XYZ file of C-alpha atoms in Angstrom:
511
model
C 0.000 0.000 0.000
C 1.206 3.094 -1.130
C 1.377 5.875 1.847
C 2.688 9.324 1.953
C 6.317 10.237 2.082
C 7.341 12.302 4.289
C 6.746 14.152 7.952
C 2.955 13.602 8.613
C 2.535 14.781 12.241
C 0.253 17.480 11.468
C -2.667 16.659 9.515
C -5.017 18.950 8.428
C -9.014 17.477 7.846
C -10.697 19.509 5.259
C -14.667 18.552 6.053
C -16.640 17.118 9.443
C -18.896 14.920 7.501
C -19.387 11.065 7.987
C -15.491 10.547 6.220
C -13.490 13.333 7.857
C -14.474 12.432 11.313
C -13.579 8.742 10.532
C -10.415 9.567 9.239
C -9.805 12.150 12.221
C -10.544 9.671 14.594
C -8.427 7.089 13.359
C -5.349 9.956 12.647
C -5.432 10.398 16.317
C -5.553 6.905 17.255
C -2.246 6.968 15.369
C -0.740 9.941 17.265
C -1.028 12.147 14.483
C -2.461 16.247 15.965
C -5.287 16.763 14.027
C -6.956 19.934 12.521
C -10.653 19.247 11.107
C -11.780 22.412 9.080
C -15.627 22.915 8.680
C -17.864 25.429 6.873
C -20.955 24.935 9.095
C -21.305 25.681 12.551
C -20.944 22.162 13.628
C -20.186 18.406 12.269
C -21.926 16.554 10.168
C -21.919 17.691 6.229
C -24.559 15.759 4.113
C -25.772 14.240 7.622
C -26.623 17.281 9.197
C -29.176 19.026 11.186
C -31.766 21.258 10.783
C -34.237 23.382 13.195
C -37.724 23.476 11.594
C -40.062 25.089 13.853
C -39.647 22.965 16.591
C -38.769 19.797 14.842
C -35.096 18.534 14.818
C -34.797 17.164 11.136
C -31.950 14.983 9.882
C -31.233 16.677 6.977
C -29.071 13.070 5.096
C -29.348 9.410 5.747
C -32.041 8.036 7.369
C -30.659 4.539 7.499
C -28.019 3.100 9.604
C -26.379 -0.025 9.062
C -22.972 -1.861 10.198
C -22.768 0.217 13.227
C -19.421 -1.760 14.163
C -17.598 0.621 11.178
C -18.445 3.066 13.159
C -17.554 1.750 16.725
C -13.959 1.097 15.021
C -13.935 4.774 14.351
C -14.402 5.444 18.412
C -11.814 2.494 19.279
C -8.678 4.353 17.705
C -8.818 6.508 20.437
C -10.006 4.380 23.227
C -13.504 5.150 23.260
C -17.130 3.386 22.100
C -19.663 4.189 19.836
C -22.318 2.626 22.783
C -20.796 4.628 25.156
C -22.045 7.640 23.181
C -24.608 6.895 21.334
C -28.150 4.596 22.021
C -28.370 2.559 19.504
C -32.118 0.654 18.842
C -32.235 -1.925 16.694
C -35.327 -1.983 14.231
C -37.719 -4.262 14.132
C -38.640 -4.257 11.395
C -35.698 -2.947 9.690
C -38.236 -2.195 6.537
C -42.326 -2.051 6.020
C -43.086 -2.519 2.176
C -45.656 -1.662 0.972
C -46.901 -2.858 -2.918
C -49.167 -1.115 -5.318
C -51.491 -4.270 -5.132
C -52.335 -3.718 -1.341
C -50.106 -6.242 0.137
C -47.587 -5.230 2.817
C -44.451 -7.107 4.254
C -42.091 -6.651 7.334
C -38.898 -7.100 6.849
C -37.006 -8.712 9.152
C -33.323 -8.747 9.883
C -33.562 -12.195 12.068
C -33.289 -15.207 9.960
C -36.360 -17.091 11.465
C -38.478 -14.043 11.396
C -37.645 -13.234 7.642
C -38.753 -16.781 6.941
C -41.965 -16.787 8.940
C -42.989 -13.801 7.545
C -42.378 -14.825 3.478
C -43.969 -17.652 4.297
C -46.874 -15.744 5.220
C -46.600 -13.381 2.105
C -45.894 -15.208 -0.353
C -45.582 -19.558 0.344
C -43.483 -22.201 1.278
C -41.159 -22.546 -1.534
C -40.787 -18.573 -1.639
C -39.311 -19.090 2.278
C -37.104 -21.538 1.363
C -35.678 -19.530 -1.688
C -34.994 -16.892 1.327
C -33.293 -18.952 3.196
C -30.807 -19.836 0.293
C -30.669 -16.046 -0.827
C -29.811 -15.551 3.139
C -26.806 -17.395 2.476
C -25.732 -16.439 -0.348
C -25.832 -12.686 0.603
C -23.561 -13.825 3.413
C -20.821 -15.668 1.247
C -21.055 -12.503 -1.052
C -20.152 -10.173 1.863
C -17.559 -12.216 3.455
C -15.590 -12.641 -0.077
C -15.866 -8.603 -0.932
C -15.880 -6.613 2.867
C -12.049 -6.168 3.604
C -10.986 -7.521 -0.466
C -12.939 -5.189 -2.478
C -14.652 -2.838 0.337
C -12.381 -2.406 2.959
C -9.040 -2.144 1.030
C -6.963 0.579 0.016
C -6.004 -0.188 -4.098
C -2.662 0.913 -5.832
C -3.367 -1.062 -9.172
C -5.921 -2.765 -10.733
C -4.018 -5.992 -10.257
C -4.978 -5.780 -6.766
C -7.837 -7.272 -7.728
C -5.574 -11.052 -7.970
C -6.534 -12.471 -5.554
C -8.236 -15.733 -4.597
C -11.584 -13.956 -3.346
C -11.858 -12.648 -6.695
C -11.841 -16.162 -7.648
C -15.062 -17.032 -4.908
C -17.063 -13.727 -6.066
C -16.711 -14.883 -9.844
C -17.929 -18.753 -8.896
C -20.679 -16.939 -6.335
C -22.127 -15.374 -10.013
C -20.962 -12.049 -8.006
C -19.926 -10.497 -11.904
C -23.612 -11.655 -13.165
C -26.702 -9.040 -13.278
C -28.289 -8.400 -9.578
C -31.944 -9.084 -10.813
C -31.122 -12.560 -12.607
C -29.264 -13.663 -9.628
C -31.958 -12.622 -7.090
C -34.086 -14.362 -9.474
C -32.661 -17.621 -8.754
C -33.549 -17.487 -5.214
C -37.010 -15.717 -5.512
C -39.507 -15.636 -8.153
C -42.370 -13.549 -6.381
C -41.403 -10.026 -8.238
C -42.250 -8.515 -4.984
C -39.926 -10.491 -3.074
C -37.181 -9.598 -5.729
C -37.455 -5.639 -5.770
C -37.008 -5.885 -1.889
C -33.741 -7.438 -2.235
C -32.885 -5.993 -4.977
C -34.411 -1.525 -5.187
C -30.282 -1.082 -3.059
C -29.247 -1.223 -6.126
C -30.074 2.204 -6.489
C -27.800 3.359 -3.698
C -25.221 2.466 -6.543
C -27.080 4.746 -8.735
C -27.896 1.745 -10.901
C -30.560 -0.328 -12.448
C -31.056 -3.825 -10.897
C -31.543 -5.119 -14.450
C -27.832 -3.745 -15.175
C -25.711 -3.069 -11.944
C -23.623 -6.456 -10.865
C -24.557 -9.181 -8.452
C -21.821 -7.935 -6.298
C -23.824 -4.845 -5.246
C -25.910 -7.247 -3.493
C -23.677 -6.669 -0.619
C -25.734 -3.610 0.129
C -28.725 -6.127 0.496
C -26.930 -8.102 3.062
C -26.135 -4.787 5.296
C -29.907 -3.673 4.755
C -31.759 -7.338 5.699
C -29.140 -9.306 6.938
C -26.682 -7.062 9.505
C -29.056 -5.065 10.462
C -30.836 -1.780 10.980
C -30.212 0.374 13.532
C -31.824 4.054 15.031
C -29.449 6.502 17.019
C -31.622 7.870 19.801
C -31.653 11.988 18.804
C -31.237 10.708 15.216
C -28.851 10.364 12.733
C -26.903 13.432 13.679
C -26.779 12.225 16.526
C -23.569 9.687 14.883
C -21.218 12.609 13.726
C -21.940 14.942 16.696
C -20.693 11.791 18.560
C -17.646 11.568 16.732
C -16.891 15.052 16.669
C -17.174 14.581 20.390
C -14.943 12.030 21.129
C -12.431 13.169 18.381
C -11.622 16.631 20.681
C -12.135 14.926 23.608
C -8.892 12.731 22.096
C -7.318 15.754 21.229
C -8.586 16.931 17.721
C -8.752 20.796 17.087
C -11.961 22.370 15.144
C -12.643 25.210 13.529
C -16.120 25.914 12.841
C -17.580 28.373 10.401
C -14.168 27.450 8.406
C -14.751 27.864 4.616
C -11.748 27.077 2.931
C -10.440 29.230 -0.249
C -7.393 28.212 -1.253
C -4.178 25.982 -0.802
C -0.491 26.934 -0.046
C 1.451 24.694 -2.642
C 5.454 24.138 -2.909
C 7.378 21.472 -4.207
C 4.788 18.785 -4.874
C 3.170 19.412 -1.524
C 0.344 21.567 0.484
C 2.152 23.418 3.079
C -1.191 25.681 4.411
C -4.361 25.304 4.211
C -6.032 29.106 3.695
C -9.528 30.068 4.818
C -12.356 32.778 4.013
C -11.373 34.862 7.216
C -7.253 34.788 5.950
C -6.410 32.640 8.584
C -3.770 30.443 7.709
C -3.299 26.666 8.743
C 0.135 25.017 8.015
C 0.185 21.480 7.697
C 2.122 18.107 7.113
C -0.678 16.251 5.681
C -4.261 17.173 4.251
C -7.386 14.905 4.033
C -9.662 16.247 1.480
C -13.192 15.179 2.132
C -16.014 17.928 -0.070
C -17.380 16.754 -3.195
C -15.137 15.949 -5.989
C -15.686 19.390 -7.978
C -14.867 21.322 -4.947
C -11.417 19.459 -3.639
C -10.277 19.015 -7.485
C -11.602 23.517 -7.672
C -9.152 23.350 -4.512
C -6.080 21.676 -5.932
C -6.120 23.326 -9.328
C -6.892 20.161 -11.565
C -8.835 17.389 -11.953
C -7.665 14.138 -12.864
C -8.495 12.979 -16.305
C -10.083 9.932 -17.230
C -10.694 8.007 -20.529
C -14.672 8.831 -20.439
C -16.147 11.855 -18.245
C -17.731 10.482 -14.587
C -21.050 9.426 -14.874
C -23.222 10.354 -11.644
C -26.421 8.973 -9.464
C -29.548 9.459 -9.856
C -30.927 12.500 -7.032
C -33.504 12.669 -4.812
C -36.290 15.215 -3.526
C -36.760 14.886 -0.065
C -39.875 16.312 1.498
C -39.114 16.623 5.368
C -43.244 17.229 7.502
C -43.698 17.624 10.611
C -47.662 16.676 11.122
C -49.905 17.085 14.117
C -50.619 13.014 13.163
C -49.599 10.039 12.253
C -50.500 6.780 10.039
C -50.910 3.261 11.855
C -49.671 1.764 8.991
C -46.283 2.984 8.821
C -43.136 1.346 10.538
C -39.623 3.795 11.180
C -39.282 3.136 7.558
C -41.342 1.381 4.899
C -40.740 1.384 1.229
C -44.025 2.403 -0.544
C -43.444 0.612 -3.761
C -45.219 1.780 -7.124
C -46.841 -0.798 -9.823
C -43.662 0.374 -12.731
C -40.405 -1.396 -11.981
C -38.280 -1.589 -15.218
C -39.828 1.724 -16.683
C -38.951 3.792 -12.956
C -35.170 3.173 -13.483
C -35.264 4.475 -16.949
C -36.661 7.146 -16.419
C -34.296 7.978 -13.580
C -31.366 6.936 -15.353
C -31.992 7.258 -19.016
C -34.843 9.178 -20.289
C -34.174 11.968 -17.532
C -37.841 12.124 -16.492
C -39.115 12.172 -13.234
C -40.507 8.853 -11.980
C -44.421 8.797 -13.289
C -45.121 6.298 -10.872
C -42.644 6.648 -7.975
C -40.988 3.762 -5.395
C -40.680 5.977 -2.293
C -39.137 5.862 0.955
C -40.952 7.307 3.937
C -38.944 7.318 7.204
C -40.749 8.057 10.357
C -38.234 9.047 13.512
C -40.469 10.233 15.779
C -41.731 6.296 15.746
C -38.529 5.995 18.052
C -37.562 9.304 19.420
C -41.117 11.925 20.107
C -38.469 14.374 21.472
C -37.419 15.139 17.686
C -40.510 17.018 17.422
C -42.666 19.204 19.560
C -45.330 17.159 21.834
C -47.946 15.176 20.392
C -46.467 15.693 16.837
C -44.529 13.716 14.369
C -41.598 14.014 11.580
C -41.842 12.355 8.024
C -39.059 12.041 5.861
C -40.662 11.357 2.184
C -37.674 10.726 -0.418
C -38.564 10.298 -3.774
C -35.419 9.389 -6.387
C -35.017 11.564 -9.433
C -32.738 12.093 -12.075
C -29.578 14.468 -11.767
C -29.453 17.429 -13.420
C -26.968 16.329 -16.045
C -29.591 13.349 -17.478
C -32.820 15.006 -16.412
C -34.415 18.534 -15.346
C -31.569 21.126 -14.473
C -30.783 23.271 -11.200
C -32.988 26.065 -12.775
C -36.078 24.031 -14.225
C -36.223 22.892 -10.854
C -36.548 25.751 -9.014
C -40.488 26.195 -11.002
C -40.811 22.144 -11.151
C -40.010 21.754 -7.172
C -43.362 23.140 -6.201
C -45.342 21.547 -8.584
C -43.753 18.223 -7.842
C -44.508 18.290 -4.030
C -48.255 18.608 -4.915
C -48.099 14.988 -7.087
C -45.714 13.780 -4.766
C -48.335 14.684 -1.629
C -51.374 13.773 -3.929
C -49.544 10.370 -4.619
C -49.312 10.184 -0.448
C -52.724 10.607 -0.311
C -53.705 7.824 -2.845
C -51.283 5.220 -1.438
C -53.476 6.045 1.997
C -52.031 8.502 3.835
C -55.178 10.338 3.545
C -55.258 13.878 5.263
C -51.118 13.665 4.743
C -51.471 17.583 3.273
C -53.754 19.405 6.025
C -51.823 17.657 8.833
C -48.580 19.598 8.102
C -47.814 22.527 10.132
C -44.513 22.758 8.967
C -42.625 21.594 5.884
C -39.277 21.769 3.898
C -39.081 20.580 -0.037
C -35.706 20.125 -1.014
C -34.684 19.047 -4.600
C -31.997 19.573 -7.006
C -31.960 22.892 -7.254
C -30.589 22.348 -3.191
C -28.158 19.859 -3.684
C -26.502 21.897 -6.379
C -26.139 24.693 -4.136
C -24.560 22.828 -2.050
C -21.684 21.906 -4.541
C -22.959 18.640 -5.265
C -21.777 17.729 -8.697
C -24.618 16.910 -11.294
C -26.992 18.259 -7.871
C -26.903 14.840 -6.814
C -26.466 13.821 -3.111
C -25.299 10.456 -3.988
C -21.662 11.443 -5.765
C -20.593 9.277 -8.540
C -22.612 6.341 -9.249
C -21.222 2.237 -9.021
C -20.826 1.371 -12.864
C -18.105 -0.921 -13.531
C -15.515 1.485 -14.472
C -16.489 3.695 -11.351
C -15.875 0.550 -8.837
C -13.103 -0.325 -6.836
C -9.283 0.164 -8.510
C -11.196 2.345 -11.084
C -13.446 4.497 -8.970
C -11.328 7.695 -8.114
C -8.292 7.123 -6.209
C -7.983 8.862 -2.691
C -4.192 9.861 -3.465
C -3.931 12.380 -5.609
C -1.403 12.572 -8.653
C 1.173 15.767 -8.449
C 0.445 16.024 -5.100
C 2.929 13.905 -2.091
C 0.956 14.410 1.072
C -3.287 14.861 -0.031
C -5.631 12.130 0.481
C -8.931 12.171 -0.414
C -11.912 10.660 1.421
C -16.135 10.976 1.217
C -18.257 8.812 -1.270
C -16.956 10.338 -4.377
C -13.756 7.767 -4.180
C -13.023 4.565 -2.617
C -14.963 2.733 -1.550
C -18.456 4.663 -2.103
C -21.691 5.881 -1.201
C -23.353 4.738 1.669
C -22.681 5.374 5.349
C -21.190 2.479 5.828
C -18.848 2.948 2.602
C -17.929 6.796 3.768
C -16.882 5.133 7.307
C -14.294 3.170 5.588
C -13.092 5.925 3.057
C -12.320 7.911 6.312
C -10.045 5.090 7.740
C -8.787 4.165 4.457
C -7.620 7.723 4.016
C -5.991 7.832 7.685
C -3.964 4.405 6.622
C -2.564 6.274 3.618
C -1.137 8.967 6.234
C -0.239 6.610 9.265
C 0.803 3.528 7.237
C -1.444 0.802 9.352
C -4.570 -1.043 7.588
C -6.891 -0.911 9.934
C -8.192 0.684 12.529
C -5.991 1.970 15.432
C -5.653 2.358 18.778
C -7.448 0.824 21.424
C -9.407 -2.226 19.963
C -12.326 -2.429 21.333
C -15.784 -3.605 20.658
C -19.110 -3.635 22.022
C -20.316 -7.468 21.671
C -23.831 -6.257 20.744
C -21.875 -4.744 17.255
C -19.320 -7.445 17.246
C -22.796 -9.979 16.889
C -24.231 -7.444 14.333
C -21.019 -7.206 12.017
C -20.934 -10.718 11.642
């Protein structure tokens, strides 16, 4: 593993999202003094937090899985994710809900998961589970520290003998045929199988190996920090200056201090300047590669996710029928992903994702009220609708997207709002999201592992970059490793650092 040459005792975190806590945390595990540099007023970046007339709305992921990523962050330095954060563990992990009335829970638990498609959908569909169960296990234990959890120099990393087990596990096959062999109820297969879209692509095209992010989903586990998601980086944050780490809040960074093949300062908006040995790099690609002066070139241009509009109510009521989060699946399938990824229209009849918080934590929102999070996937602004046709389309959207609400039987969804933020494309580009896309650069072959941007950075001895824009992805999960696998370019060691130490309610989870 290449690592960078040179002193490194000073590093310099550009970013307090998800990555550049991770890597901070595992810097100082190392014994590294560590400055993390922020533009907001506190941590958290795309998993922020917002104050919306009383309610306390995540303003990122909703979803938390493989906690024990993590908990590895907190052990560098001695300390627990447990010990900071209550964790609850959801049960279900998913409601879906199908355009022909029918509903499943899904569970995590093996037993349960079978009981329950048993229920739904027969016998012989619970016994397919059980072997698509296992299979999403051998697939994660041949990728996670191969292909996920790895640090790659050269595509010839990829030698290896798990290579050899994902090729015979039909992990370089299509994701739909190979949940297909396990499952034939369609409904069945678009639960195991709408992740794909994390990936920013089509089950019909993306590769079986993406089924990993099945196996996290109904397999590891899904978890809810009490206080909610933010909850996680302000954590972090936390236990990252009670280990030492220096932050500067309200930090925008302008500009770089370059000599000889290396940053030497970091510069900010106020003129403040911030030598350094070392500098993690963690905004999205557009703004570190604005920063540096260059971006890399590549054979063809990046091609990006799909986007989302997010509708975040708080509602003086609630629906019975709703779980912390249920998947409210439309009748179109095939047709929904090309519209999101091809044809550039929004989705005519959406899949949605409706995440409830208050289910588990009322103190997110004033008393006797409730918070929905309503996220509806859309194209990005380079294959559909741009930053400017959105800002007339936004409006007009959230009245399908609430009439759609209403239809699926969330009746009275619109009149029990008191309060209400819409954000869209137009948001996310402000932002600096490239293509105004939350989700970075999407999994395609060529944007995967060895060939999905590197986190060193050519011309340049002592930057590392980290986030979901390079290795290993999008995904909390994925944006917990980039940090560490950004801090193991600067310190030299693989994995984590530090104190090792694990809760045994995670250590059960990760396996």
């Amino acid at each position: 593993m290449k690592t960078i040459p040179g002193s490194t005792d000073h590093v310099v975190v550009v970013g307090a999202g998800l990555s550049g806590l991770a890597a901070a945390l595992h810097l100082l595990g190392a014994g590294r003094r560590v400055t993390v540099v922020e533009r907001d007023a506190g941590p958290g970046g795309r998993a922020g937090r917002l104050e919306l007339g009383g309610y306390r709305v995540d303003t990122g992921p909703t979803v938390l899985t493989m906690p024990h990523l993590a908990d590895e962050a907190f052990a560098a330095v001695g300390d627990s994710l447990l010990s900071r954060v209550e964790l609850v563990p959801l049960h279900p992990a998913y409601r879906a809900r199908f355009a022909d009335g029918s509903a499943l829970d899904v569970h995590t638990d093996g037993d349960a998961m079978e009981a329950e498609v048993r229920r739904f959908a027969g016998a012989a569909e619970a016994a397919g589970y059980r072997r698509l169960r296992s299979w999403l296990e051998k697939l994660y234990r041949a990728q996670m520290r191969r292909f996920i959890d790895t640090n790659f120099d050269s595509p010839f990393r990829l030698l290896h003998p798990d290579l050899a087990r994902l090729a015979v596990l039909g992990g370089f096959g299509r994701l739909d045929p190979q949940i297909g062999r396990f499952l034939s109820d369609a409904r069945l297969r678009r639960v195991f199988s709408f992740q794909a879209l994390y990936a920013g692509v089509a089950p019909a095209r993306a590769l079986a190996a993406y089924a990993v992010i099945a196996y996290m989903d109904t397999v590891a586990g899904v978890w809810f920090p009490k206080g909610g998601m933010y909850a996680l980086p302000r954590a972090m944050a936390d236990a990252a200056a009670d280990a030492g780490g220096e932050f500067r809040w309200s930090a925008e960074v302008t500009g770089l201090e370059r000599a000889a093949g290396r940053v030497r300062a970091v510069l900010l908006a106020s003129g403040e300047r911030i030598p350094c040995d070392a500098l993690v790099l963690t905004p999205d690609l557009p703004v570190a590669h604005r920063l540096l002066g260059r971006a890399p070139r590549r054979p063809v241009p990046l091609r990006h996710a799909p986007s989302a509009v997010i509708l975040h109510a708080g509602t003086d009521r609630t629906w019975p029928e709703l779980a912390h989060h249920t998947l409210s699946f439309g009748a179109a399938w095939e047709g929904t992903f090309d519209e999101l990824t091809r044809s550039g229209r929004v989705m005519s009849d959406p899949s949605l994702l409706i995440t409830r918080p208050t289910t588990h934590d009322a103190s997110l929102a004033p008393e006797g009220r409730h918070l929905h999070y309503v996220l509806a996937p859309c194209p990005n602004t380079t294959t559909g609708p741009s930053a400017d046709t959105w800002r007339g389309l936004g409006p007009r959207y959230r009245d399908s997207l609430l009439a759609e609400l209403e239809r699926r039987g969330l009746e009275g969804f619109e009149a029990s709002m008191d309060r209400e933020l819409l954000v869209t494309p137009v948001d996310w580009t402000a932002q600096g999201h490239a293509a105004g896309t939350p989700f970075s650069v999407s999994h395609t072959f060529a944007q995967t592992g060895p060939f999905r941007p590197r986190n060193l950075v050519r011309g340049y001895d002592n930057v590392v970059l980290a986030g979901c824009g390079t290795t290993p992805g999008v995904g909390v999960p994925t944006v917990l490793v980039s940090g560490k696998l950004a801090a193991a370019r600067i310190t030299g060691l693989p994995h984590a650092t530090g104190v090792r130490r694990r809760s045994p309610v995670l250590e059960g989870q990760s396996r």
